[in-house]
Amino acid sequence: MPDSAAVYDPQARPKPHSFYAPRPNSLIISLVQRTIRGNLRRKLQVTQIDISDGDLARLRALRGQRCLLTPSHSGGYEPHVMMYLSHLVGGWFHFVAALEVFEQSPLNRWLMPRLGCYSILRGMVDRQSFSTTRKILAEGKRWLVIFPEGEAIGQNSMLVPFQQGVFQLAFKGLEDARESDATADLHCVPLAIKYVYLQDMTNEMATSLTRIERQLALPTDNCPPDVHARLRRISEAVLAANEKAQGIKPSTDSTMDERIQHIKRLTIEKLERQLGVTPLDRQQPLDRIRALFNTVDRIVHEDPPTSPYEQQLSNERARTAGTLYEELWRLLKFVAVYDGYVSEAMTVERFMDILGLLEHEVLNKRRVWGPRKAVIRVGEPVNLAEQWGAYSSNRRQAVAEVTTNVEGQVRDLLSKIGLEFETEMGTT
């Protein structure tokens, strides 16, 4: 399975956009399922998969029924874990993946459809993708995996708001199923995936902090001995460097969190001006970033005009918009960062999350530490058939309530995993 965090290559992306339909090949799926555990161990340092017998039994009890699996998506590697889970459950899943993941390489374009994956393009009414989603859910032959957070933000203990469109499509799929079977149901299954470290990470922390300090040219003579103080000093230096680059002079009485939020807001506003995007009233930063991603995707993949000159202008606009992907990804990675993320819950996982983000920001390298255990927890499935009356009366409210229910369950499951681990390590 490929990494879900893609890098935009303006020469590699066809235009107008392609739709990659699922073309599942049982032999290839079986081969990947049998080898994915080794890939998790070698490439992602995930040496153990932890799912309770009760949770596995809950999933197996749903075999033969229509299911939409909605896992958390913090690290970007959750599709690999879900592929292994499909082997444990007994069968295979369909996956929805962003178009850019397919277009990372020719191998992805060939392999992913044969694993049951299909593409979706943000920012446009991707009718082929929506239609495929509805068909898969209505037929119910195979379960479908959608990550309702959309993008992975790289913070193991955070959950960003779920996108309601996922559950709107689920209701549409059930609506299609009920055209031939008035008693059809469809289960939305909350899942939480969290990675916990299996050994003392003190040496890895110190090595990473030293790497970043050197790149930032921080003085060593007054380096604080405490790793948390070193992390804060690094964070302060990165924040100050970005403020300087953008010509921002923070107030002397501003807290670090206020400065973080301020630079996020200014960056979002700058990109909105560049792309001509007007935010909606009371729109949250994450939703504004999602709207920016959508706008860039729409520009890059818009249908080409007829005249050669208009095509030239369109291509120039697409190239300019495409250069903003990197800045948007950087913004997305830090959208949930705030001063106190580590100190409010003193866990190794949170510390390593921030180190990973800082290494990616300062050293331009995505580092994976281990050994780790991927913990999977399953919530109470939400049967949309039981919400059908409410959906028929007020569709928007019913979709919002199901979204809140499933998101809340996943959030609670992540917290419970954290508490379980802290107890094991004797940190509570």
Short mmCIF file of C-alpha atoms in Angstrom, two decimals:
data_model
loop_
_atom_site.label_atom_id
_atom_site.label_comp_id
_atom_site.label_asym_id
_atom_site.label_seq_id
_atom_site.Cartn_x
_atom_site.Cartn_y
_atom_site.Cartn_z
CA MET A 1 0.00 0.00 0.00
CA PRO A 2 1.34 3.48 -0.85
CA ASP A 3 1.78 6.41 1.48
CA SER A 4 -1.32 8.63 1.48
CA ALA A 5 0.67 11.88 1.68
CA ALA A 6 1.51 12.68 -1.92
CA VAL A 7 3.78 15.29 -3.46
CA TYR A 8 2.42 17.22 -6.40
CA ASP A 9 4.32 16.90 -9.69
CA PRO A 10 2.83 19.22 -12.33
CA GLN A 11 4.40 17.16 -15.11
CA ALA A 12 2.96 13.88 -13.82
CA ARG A 13 -0.66 14.87 -13.35
CA PRO A 14 -2.81 14.45 -16.46
CA LYS A 15 -5.35 17.09 -17.29
CA PRO A 16 -8.31 16.95 -17.33
CA HIS A 17 -8.41 14.60 -14.36
CA SER A 18 -8.54 10.84 -14.63
CA PHE A 19 -10.77 8.54 -12.63
CA TYR A 20 -9.18 5.33 -11.46
CA ALA A 21 -11.90 2.72 -11.08
CA PRO A 22 -11.55 -0.34 -8.86
CA ARG A 23 -10.39 -3.42 -10.75
CA PRO A 24 -9.93 -5.90 -7.90
CA ASN A 25 -7.76 -8.90 -8.62
CA SER A 26 -8.18 -11.64 -6.03
CA LEU A 27 -4.71 -13.08 -6.62
CA ILE A 28 -2.96 -9.72 -6.14
CA ILE A 29 -5.13 -8.88 -3.10
CA SER A 30 -4.32 -12.24 -1.52
CA LEU A 31 -0.60 -11.75 -2.16
CA VAL A 32 -0.59 -8.25 -0.63
CA GLN A 33 -2.61 -9.40 2.38
CA ARG A 34 -0.05 -12.13 3.03
CA THR A 35 2.93 -9.80 2.72
CA ILE A 36 1.54 -6.59 4.26
CA ARG A 37 2.54 -7.63 7.78
CA GLY A 38 6.17 -7.82 6.67
CA ASN A 39 5.92 -4.40 5.00
CA LEU A 40 4.43 -2.93 8.16
CA ARG A 41 7.36 -4.30 10.13
CA ARG A 42 10.16 -3.34 7.72
CA LYS A 43 9.00 -0.01 6.32
CA LEU A 44 6.75 1.40 9.04
CA GLN A 45 8.33 -0.16 12.14
CA VAL A 46 4.94 -1.56 13.18
CA THR A 47 5.89 -4.88 14.71
CA GLN A 48 2.59 -5.71 16.42
CA ILE A 49 -1.11 -5.35 15.59
CA ASP A 50 -3.36 -5.19 18.65
CA ILE A 51 -7.07 -5.83 18.19
CA SER A 52 -9.09 -7.54 20.91
CA ASP A 53 -10.96 -10.77 20.33
CA GLY A 54 -14.18 -8.91 21.14
CA ASP A 55 -13.56 -6.21 18.53
CA LEU A 56 -12.61 -8.78 15.92
CA ALA A 57 -15.75 -10.77 16.73
CA ARG A 58 -17.83 -7.58 16.36
CA LEU A 59 -16.46 -7.09 12.85
CA ARG A 60 -16.83 -10.72 11.85
CA ALA A 61 -20.45 -10.67 13.00
CA LEU A 62 -21.11 -8.06 10.29
CA ARG A 63 -19.82 -10.22 7.43
CA GLY A 64 -22.33 -10.40 4.62
CA GLN A 65 -23.87 -7.03 5.53
CA ARG A 66 -23.38 -3.57 4.02
CA CYS A 67 -20.63 -1.78 5.93
CA LEU A 68 -18.80 1.51 5.71
CA LEU A 69 -15.62 1.45 7.81
CA THR A 70 -14.56 4.90 9.06
CA PRO A 71 -11.09 4.72 10.67
CA SER A 72 -9.01 7.54 12.12
CA HIS A 73 -6.20 8.73 9.87
CA SER A 74 -3.46 10.30 11.97
CA GLY A 75 -0.24 8.88 10.59
CA GLY A 76 -0.88 8.32 6.89
CA TYR A 77 -0.18 4.57 7.11
CA GLU A 78 -3.64 3.47 8.21
CA PRO A 79 -4.51 1.96 4.79
CA HIS A 80 -1.75 -0.58 5.39
CA VAL A 81 -3.25 -1.47 8.78
CA MET A 82 -6.73 -1.73 7.26
CA MET A 83 -5.44 -4.02 4.53
CA TYR A 84 -4.07 -6.33 7.23
CA LEU A 85 -7.37 -6.06 9.13
CA SER A 86 -9.25 -7.24 6.03
CA HIS A 87 -7.18 -10.42 6.16
CA LEU A 88 -8.07 -10.93 9.84
CA VAL A 89 -11.78 -10.38 9.17
CA GLY A 90 -11.71 -12.73 6.21
CA GLY A 91 -12.15 -11.04 2.86
CA TRP A 92 -11.03 -7.78 1.31
CA PHE A 93 -12.16 -4.15 1.34
CA HIS A 94 -12.65 -1.38 -1.17
CA PHE A 95 -10.76 1.85 -0.42
CA VAL A 96 -11.34 5.45 -1.48
CA ALA A 97 -8.05 7.31 -2.00
CA ALA A 98 -7.15 10.80 -3.16
CA LEU A 99 -6.33 11.10 -6.83
CA GLU A 100 -2.78 12.30 -6.16
CA VAL A 101 -1.93 9.03 -4.39
CA PHE A 102 -2.62 7.13 -7.62
CA GLU A 103 -0.53 9.59 -9.57
CA GLN A 104 2.54 9.34 -7.38
CA SER A 105 3.92 6.63 -9.64
CA PRO A 106 3.06 4.27 -12.53
CA LEU A 107 3.14 1.41 -9.99
CA ASN A 108 0.42 3.06 -7.91
CA ARG A 109 -1.73 3.64 -10.98
CA TRP A 110 -1.47 -0.06 -11.85
CA LEU A 111 -1.55 -1.64 -8.38
CA MET A 112 -4.08 0.38 -6.40
CA PRO A 113 -7.14 -0.36 -8.60
CA ARG A 114 -6.24 -4.05 -8.45
CA LEU A 115 -6.33 -3.84 -4.65
CA GLY A 116 -9.91 -2.57 -4.79
CA CYS A 117 -9.02 1.13 -4.49
CA TYR A 118 -10.56 3.94 -6.53
CA SER A 119 -9.86 7.63 -6.76
CA ILE A 120 -11.64 10.79 -5.69
CA LEU A 121 -10.79 14.34 -6.69
CA ARG A 122 -11.31 17.13 -4.20
CA GLY A 123 -12.89 20.37 -5.23
CA MET A 124 -15.04 19.01 -8.04
CA VAL A 125 -18.25 17.06 -8.26
CA ASP A 126 -16.49 13.78 -8.98
CA ARG A 127 -19.54 12.01 -10.32
CA GLN A 128 -17.69 8.83 -11.25
CA SER A 129 -16.27 8.48 -7.76
CA PHE A 130 -19.58 9.33 -6.06
CA SER A 131 -21.42 6.89 -8.29
CA THR A 132 -18.89 4.14 -7.55
CA THR A 133 -19.23 4.77 -3.81
CA ARG A 134 -23.01 4.54 -3.95
CA LYS A 135 -22.87 1.39 -6.04
CA ILE A 136 -20.41 -0.38 -3.73
CA LEU A 137 -22.45 0.54 -0.65
CA ALA A 138 -25.77 -0.39 -2.27
CA GLU A 139 -24.54 -3.76 -3.52
CA GLY A 140 -22.88 -4.56 -0.19
CA LYS A 141 -20.69 -7.29 -1.65
CA ARG A 142 -17.54 -5.81 -0.14
CA TRP A 143 -16.99 -3.39 2.70
CA LEU A 144 -15.83 0.12 1.91
CA VAL A 145 -13.12 2.04 3.79
CA ILE A 146 -13.29 5.84 3.83
CA PHE A 147 -11.21 8.06 6.11
CA PRO A 148 -13.66 10.82 7.11
CA GLU A 149 -10.88 13.17 8.25
CA GLY A 150 -9.77 13.36 4.62
CA GLU A 151 -6.07 14.04 5.09
CA ALA A 152 -3.61 12.67 7.63
CA ILE A 153 -2.18 15.37 9.89
CA GLY A 154 0.51 13.28 11.55
CA GLN A 155 -0.68 13.69 15.13
CA ASN A 156 -1.42 10.39 16.75
CA SER A 157 -3.59 11.76 19.56
CA MET A 158 -5.61 14.24 17.51
CA LEU A 159 -8.77 13.79 15.51
CA VAL A 160 -9.82 16.50 13.09
CA PRO A 161 -13.53 17.00 12.34
CA PHE A 162 -15.12 14.40 10.10
CA GLN A 163 -16.48 15.44 6.72
CA GLN A 164 -20.25 15.12 6.59
CA GLY A 165 -20.17 14.30 2.88
CA VAL A 166 -18.93 10.80 3.73
CA PHE A 167 -22.12 9.98 5.62
CA GLN A 168 -24.29 11.77 3.11
CA LEU A 169 -22.98 9.36 0.49
CA ALA A 170 -23.65 6.47 2.88
CA PHE A 171 -27.30 7.47 3.15
CA LYS A 172 -27.43 7.76 -0.65
CA GLY A 173 -26.02 4.25 -0.93
CA LEU A 174 -28.70 2.96 1.43
CA GLU A 175 -31.32 4.85 -0.56
CA ASP A 176 -30.17 3.05 -3.71
CA ALA A 177 -30.24 -0.31 -1.94
CA ARG A 178 -33.80 0.28 -0.76
CA GLU A 179 -35.02 0.66 -4.31
CA SER A 180 -34.87 -3.12 -4.58
CA ASP A 181 -35.04 -4.07 -0.90
CA ALA A 182 -37.16 -1.93 1.41
CA THR A 183 -35.59 -3.54 4.48
CA ALA A 184 -31.96 -2.93 3.47
CA ASP A 185 -29.61 -1.60 6.12
CA LEU A 186 -26.09 -0.17 6.15
CA HIS A 187 -23.69 -0.06 9.10
CA CYS A 188 -21.21 2.78 9.66
CA VAL A 189 -18.43 1.27 11.77
CA PRO A 190 -16.23 3.60 13.86
CA LEU A 191 -12.59 2.51 14.14
CA ALA A 192 -9.64 4.11 15.93
CA ILE A 193 -6.04 3.34 14.99
CA LYS A 194 -3.25 4.55 17.22
CA TYR A 195 0.46 3.75 17.34
CA VAL A 196 2.24 3.20 20.65
CA TYR A 197 5.95 2.67 21.14
CA LEU A 198 7.22 -0.61 22.52
CA GLN A 199 10.54 0.53 23.97
CA ASP A 200 12.19 3.46 25.70
CA MET A 201 12.56 6.24 23.10
CA THR A 202 14.95 8.46 25.09
CA ASN A 203 17.89 7.93 22.73
CA GLU A 204 15.77 8.54 19.64
CA MET A 205 14.40 11.74 21.18
CA ALA A 206 17.89 13.05 21.97
CA THR A 207 19.24 12.19 18.52
CA SER A 208 16.32 13.85 16.74
CA LEU A 209 16.50 16.97 18.90
CA THR A 210 20.24 17.28 18.16
CA ARG A 211 19.64 16.93 14.40
CA ILE A 212 17.06 19.71 14.40
CA GLU A 213 19.10 21.97 16.70
CA ARG A 214 22.06 21.72 14.32
CA GLN A 215 19.93 22.57 11.31
CA LEU A 216 18.56 25.59 13.16
CA ALA A 217 22.07 26.57 14.32
CA LEU A 218 20.92 26.77 17.93
CA PRO A 219 23.75 27.36 20.41
CA THR A 220 24.90 24.33 22.36
CA ASP A 221 26.46 26.12 25.32
CA ASN A 222 23.12 26.95 26.89
CA CYS A 223 21.17 23.90 25.69
CA PRO A 224 18.65 22.92 28.38
CA PRO A 225 19.07 19.38 29.74
CA ASP A 226 15.34 18.58 29.77
CA VAL A 227 13.98 17.18 26.48
CA HIS A 228 10.73 19.09 26.86
CA ALA A 229 12.61 22.37 27.26
CA ARG A 230 14.68 21.52 24.18
CA LEU A 231 11.53 20.78 22.20
CA ARG A 232 10.03 24.08 23.22
CA ARG A 233 13.22 25.94 22.30
CA ILE A 234 13.18 24.32 18.85
CA SER A 235 9.48 25.10 18.38
CA GLU A 236 10.14 28.71 19.35
CA ALA A 237 12.99 28.94 16.82
CA VAL A 238 10.90 27.45 13.99
CA LEU A 239 8.01 29.79 14.80
CA ALA A 240 10.31 32.83 14.93
CA ALA A 241 11.93 31.89 11.60
CA ASN A 242 8.54 31.63 9.92
CA GLU A 243 7.41 34.93 11.44
CA LYS A 244 10.57 36.58 10.12
CA ALA A 245 10.08 35.06 6.65
CA GLN A 246 6.55 36.48 6.52
CA GLY A 247 7.45 39.84 8.01
CA ILE A 248 5.41 39.28 11.17
CA LYS A 249 6.40 41.08 14.36
CA PRO A 250 4.56 39.45 17.26
CA SER A 251 3.52 41.47 20.27
CA THR A 252 5.85 41.11 23.24
CA ASP A 253 2.96 39.92 25.43
CA SER A 254 1.72 37.30 22.94
CA THR A 255 1.76 33.73 24.12
CA MET A 256 3.30 31.05 21.93
CA ASP A 257 -0.13 29.62 21.17
CA GLU A 258 -1.41 33.06 20.11
CA ARG A 259 1.56 33.42 17.79
CA ILE A 260 0.98 29.96 16.29
CA GLN A 261 -2.68 30.70 15.62
CA HIS A 262 -1.83 34.15 14.23
CA ILE A 263 0.62 32.86 11.64
CA LYS A 264 -1.81 30.12 10.61
CA ARG A 265 -4.54 32.69 10.08
CA LEU A 266 -2.30 35.01 8.06
CA THR A 267 -1.09 32.14 5.87
CA ILE A 268 -4.64 30.98 5.20
CA GLU A 269 -5.73 34.53 4.34
CA LYS A 270 -2.75 34.97 1.98
CA LEU A 271 -3.58 31.77 0.10
CA GLU A 272 -7.26 32.70 -0.07
CA ARG A 273 -6.33 36.02 -1.68
CA GLN A 274 -4.03 34.28 -4.18
CA LEU A 275 -6.75 31.84 -5.18
CA GLY A 276 -9.70 34.21 -4.94
CA VAL A 277 -11.43 32.17 -2.22
CA THR A 278 -13.89 33.88 0.13
CA PRO A 279 -14.36 31.96 3.42
CA LEU A 280 -17.83 31.36 4.76
CA ASP A 281 -18.95 33.00 8.00
CA ARG A 282 -17.61 31.25 11.13
CA GLN A 283 -15.70 28.75 8.97
CA GLN A 284 -13.02 26.93 10.97
CA PRO A 285 -9.34 26.92 9.85
CA LEU A 286 -9.44 23.27 8.80
CA ASP A 287 -12.51 23.86 6.62
CA ARG A 288 -10.79 26.87 5.05
CA ILE A 289 -7.73 24.74 4.25
CA ARG A 290 -9.96 22.05 2.77
CA ALA A 291 -11.58 24.72 0.60
CA LEU A 292 -8.13 25.85 -0.57
CA PHE A 293 -7.16 22.29 -1.47
CA ASN A 294 -10.42 21.97 -3.37
CA THR A 295 -9.76 25.17 -5.29
CA VAL A 296 -6.23 24.14 -6.28
CA ASP A 297 -7.48 20.72 -7.41
CA ARG A 298 -10.24 22.35 -9.43
CA ILE A 299 -7.78 24.69 -11.19
CA VAL A 300 -5.23 21.97 -11.89
CA HIS A 301 -7.80 19.56 -13.30
CA GLU A 302 -10.27 21.88 -15.03
CA ASP A 303 -11.26 20.91 -18.55
CA PRO A 304 -8.97 22.62 -21.09
CA PRO A 305 -10.50 25.48 -23.13
CA THR A 306 -10.87 25.13 -26.88
CA SER A 307 -8.57 27.86 -28.20
CA PRO A 308 -4.76 27.37 -28.02
CA TYR A 309 -4.29 30.75 -26.32
CA GLU A 310 -6.87 29.98 -23.63
CA GLN A 311 -5.20 26.61 -23.13
CA GLN A 312 -1.89 28.40 -22.61
CA LEU A 313 -3.42 30.67 -19.98
CA SER A 314 -5.14 27.72 -18.32
CA ASN A 315 -1.88 25.74 -18.18
CA GLU A 316 -0.05 28.70 -16.64
CA ARG A 317 -2.78 29.09 -14.04
CA ALA A 318 -2.63 25.35 -13.28
CA ARG A 319 1.15 25.42 -12.85
CA THR A 320 0.93 28.42 -10.53
CA ALA A 321 -1.81 26.79 -8.45
CA GLY A 322 0.09 23.50 -8.35
CA THR A 323 3.05 25.15 -6.63
CA LEU A 324 0.77 25.90 -3.65
CA TYR A 325 0.30 22.22 -2.75
CA GLU A 326 3.48 22.11 -0.68
CA GLU A 327 2.47 25.16 1.33
CA LEU A 328 -1.01 23.73 1.86
CA TRP A 329 0.39 20.40 3.07
CA ARG A 330 2.67 22.25 5.49
CA LEU A 331 -0.27 24.27 6.75
CA LEU A 332 -2.39 21.15 7.12
CA LYS A 333 0.28 19.34 9.14
CA PHE A 334 0.35 22.20 11.64
CA VAL A 335 -3.35 23.03 11.69
CA ALA A 336 -3.92 21.17 14.97
CA VAL A 337 -0.60 22.10 16.59
CA TYR A 338 -0.90 24.26 19.62
CA ASP A 339 1.29 25.14 22.53
CA GLY A 340 0.69 22.48 25.18
CA TYR A 341 -0.01 19.53 22.83
CA VAL A 342 2.83 17.65 24.53
CA SER A 343 2.62 19.01 28.06
CA GLU A 344 -1.14 18.54 28.53
CA ALA A 345 -0.66 14.78 28.20
CA MET A 346 2.95 13.78 28.83
CA THR A 347 3.19 10.78 26.53
CA VAL A 348 5.97 9.48 24.34
CA GLU A 349 3.58 9.36 21.40
CA ARG A 350 2.75 13.06 21.53
CA PHE A 351 6.41 13.99 21.89
CA MET A 352 7.39 11.87 18.89
CA ASP A 353 4.47 13.30 16.86
CA ILE A 354 5.82 16.82 17.26
CA LEU A 355 9.38 15.68 16.60
CA GLY A 356 8.22 14.05 13.39
CA LEU A 357 6.49 17.23 12.24
CA LEU A 358 9.52 19.34 13.10
CA GLU A 359 11.92 17.00 11.29
CA HIS A 360 9.70 17.15 8.23
CA GLU A 361 9.53 20.95 8.45
CA VAL A 362 13.20 21.66 9.20
CA LEU A 363 14.99 18.71 7.57
CA ASN A 364 12.43 17.93 4.85
CA LYS A 365 12.46 14.28 5.85
CA ARG A 366 9.60 12.16 7.06
CA ARG A 367 11.04 9.90 9.72
CA VAL A 368 9.44 6.75 11.12
CA TRP A 369 10.51 5.49 14.55
CA GLY A 370 9.87 2.17 16.19
CA PRO A 371 9.26 -0.49 17.12
CA ARG A 372 5.60 0.38 17.41
CA LYS A 373 2.32 -1.35 17.99
CA ALA A 374 -0.76 -0.43 15.97
CA VAL A 375 -3.75 -0.58 18.28
CA ILE A 376 -7.16 -0.99 16.61
CA ARG A 377 -10.39 -0.42 18.50
CA VAL A 378 -13.91 -0.81 17.11
CA GLY A 379 -16.90 1.24 18.20
CA GLU A 380 -20.62 0.49 18.13
CA PRO A 381 -21.79 0.30 14.50
CA VAL A 382 -24.42 2.87 13.54
CA ASN A 383 -27.14 1.26 11.45
CA LEU A 384 -28.42 3.90 9.04
CA ALA A 385 -31.64 1.92 8.64
CA GLU A 386 -32.50 2.96 12.20
CA GLN A 387 -31.98 6.60 11.20
CA TRP A 388 -34.04 6.34 8.02
CA GLY A 389 -37.12 8.03 9.45
CA ALA A 390 -35.07 10.97 10.69
CA TYR A 391 -33.24 11.13 7.35
CA SER A 392 -36.52 11.19 5.44
CA SER A 393 -37.77 14.07 7.59
CA ASN A 394 -34.60 16.19 7.69
CA ARG A 395 -31.68 14.92 5.66
CA ARG A 396 -29.17 17.55 6.69
CA GLN A 397 -29.84 17.08 10.40
CA ALA A 398 -29.72 13.28 10.16
CA VAL A 399 -26.37 13.37 8.34
CA ALA A 400 -24.98 15.81 10.93
CA GLU A 401 -26.13 13.64 13.83
CA VAL A 402 -24.61 10.45 12.38
CA THR A 403 -21.36 12.32 11.67
CA THR A 404 -21.25 13.57 15.27
CA ASN A 405 -22.01 10.09 16.63
CA VAL A 406 -19.32 8.28 14.63
CA GLU A 407 -16.72 11.01 15.13
CA GLY A 408 -17.40 11.08 18.88
CA GLN A 409 -16.98 7.34 19.14
CA VAL A 410 -13.64 7.41 17.30
CA ARG A 411 -12.44 10.28 19.49
CA ASP A 412 -13.38 8.36 22.65
CA LEU A 413 -11.68 5.22 21.39
CA LEU A 414 -8.44 7.13 20.75
CA SER A 415 -8.56 8.51 24.30
CA LYS A 416 -9.15 5.04 25.75
CA ILE A 417 -6.19 3.64 23.83
CA GLY A 418 -4.05 6.39 25.30
CA LEU A 419 -5.22 5.59 28.82
CA GLU A 420 -4.57 1.89 28.31
CA PHE A 421 -1.03 2.56 27.16
CA GLU A 422 -0.26 5.07 29.91
CA THR A 423 -1.35 2.53 32.47
CA GLU A 424 0.89 -0.14 30.91
CA MET A 425 3.87 2.20 31.02
CA GLY A 426 3.12 3.36 34.56
CA THR A 427 2.73 7.02 33.59
CA THR A 428 -0.66 7.62 35.17
#
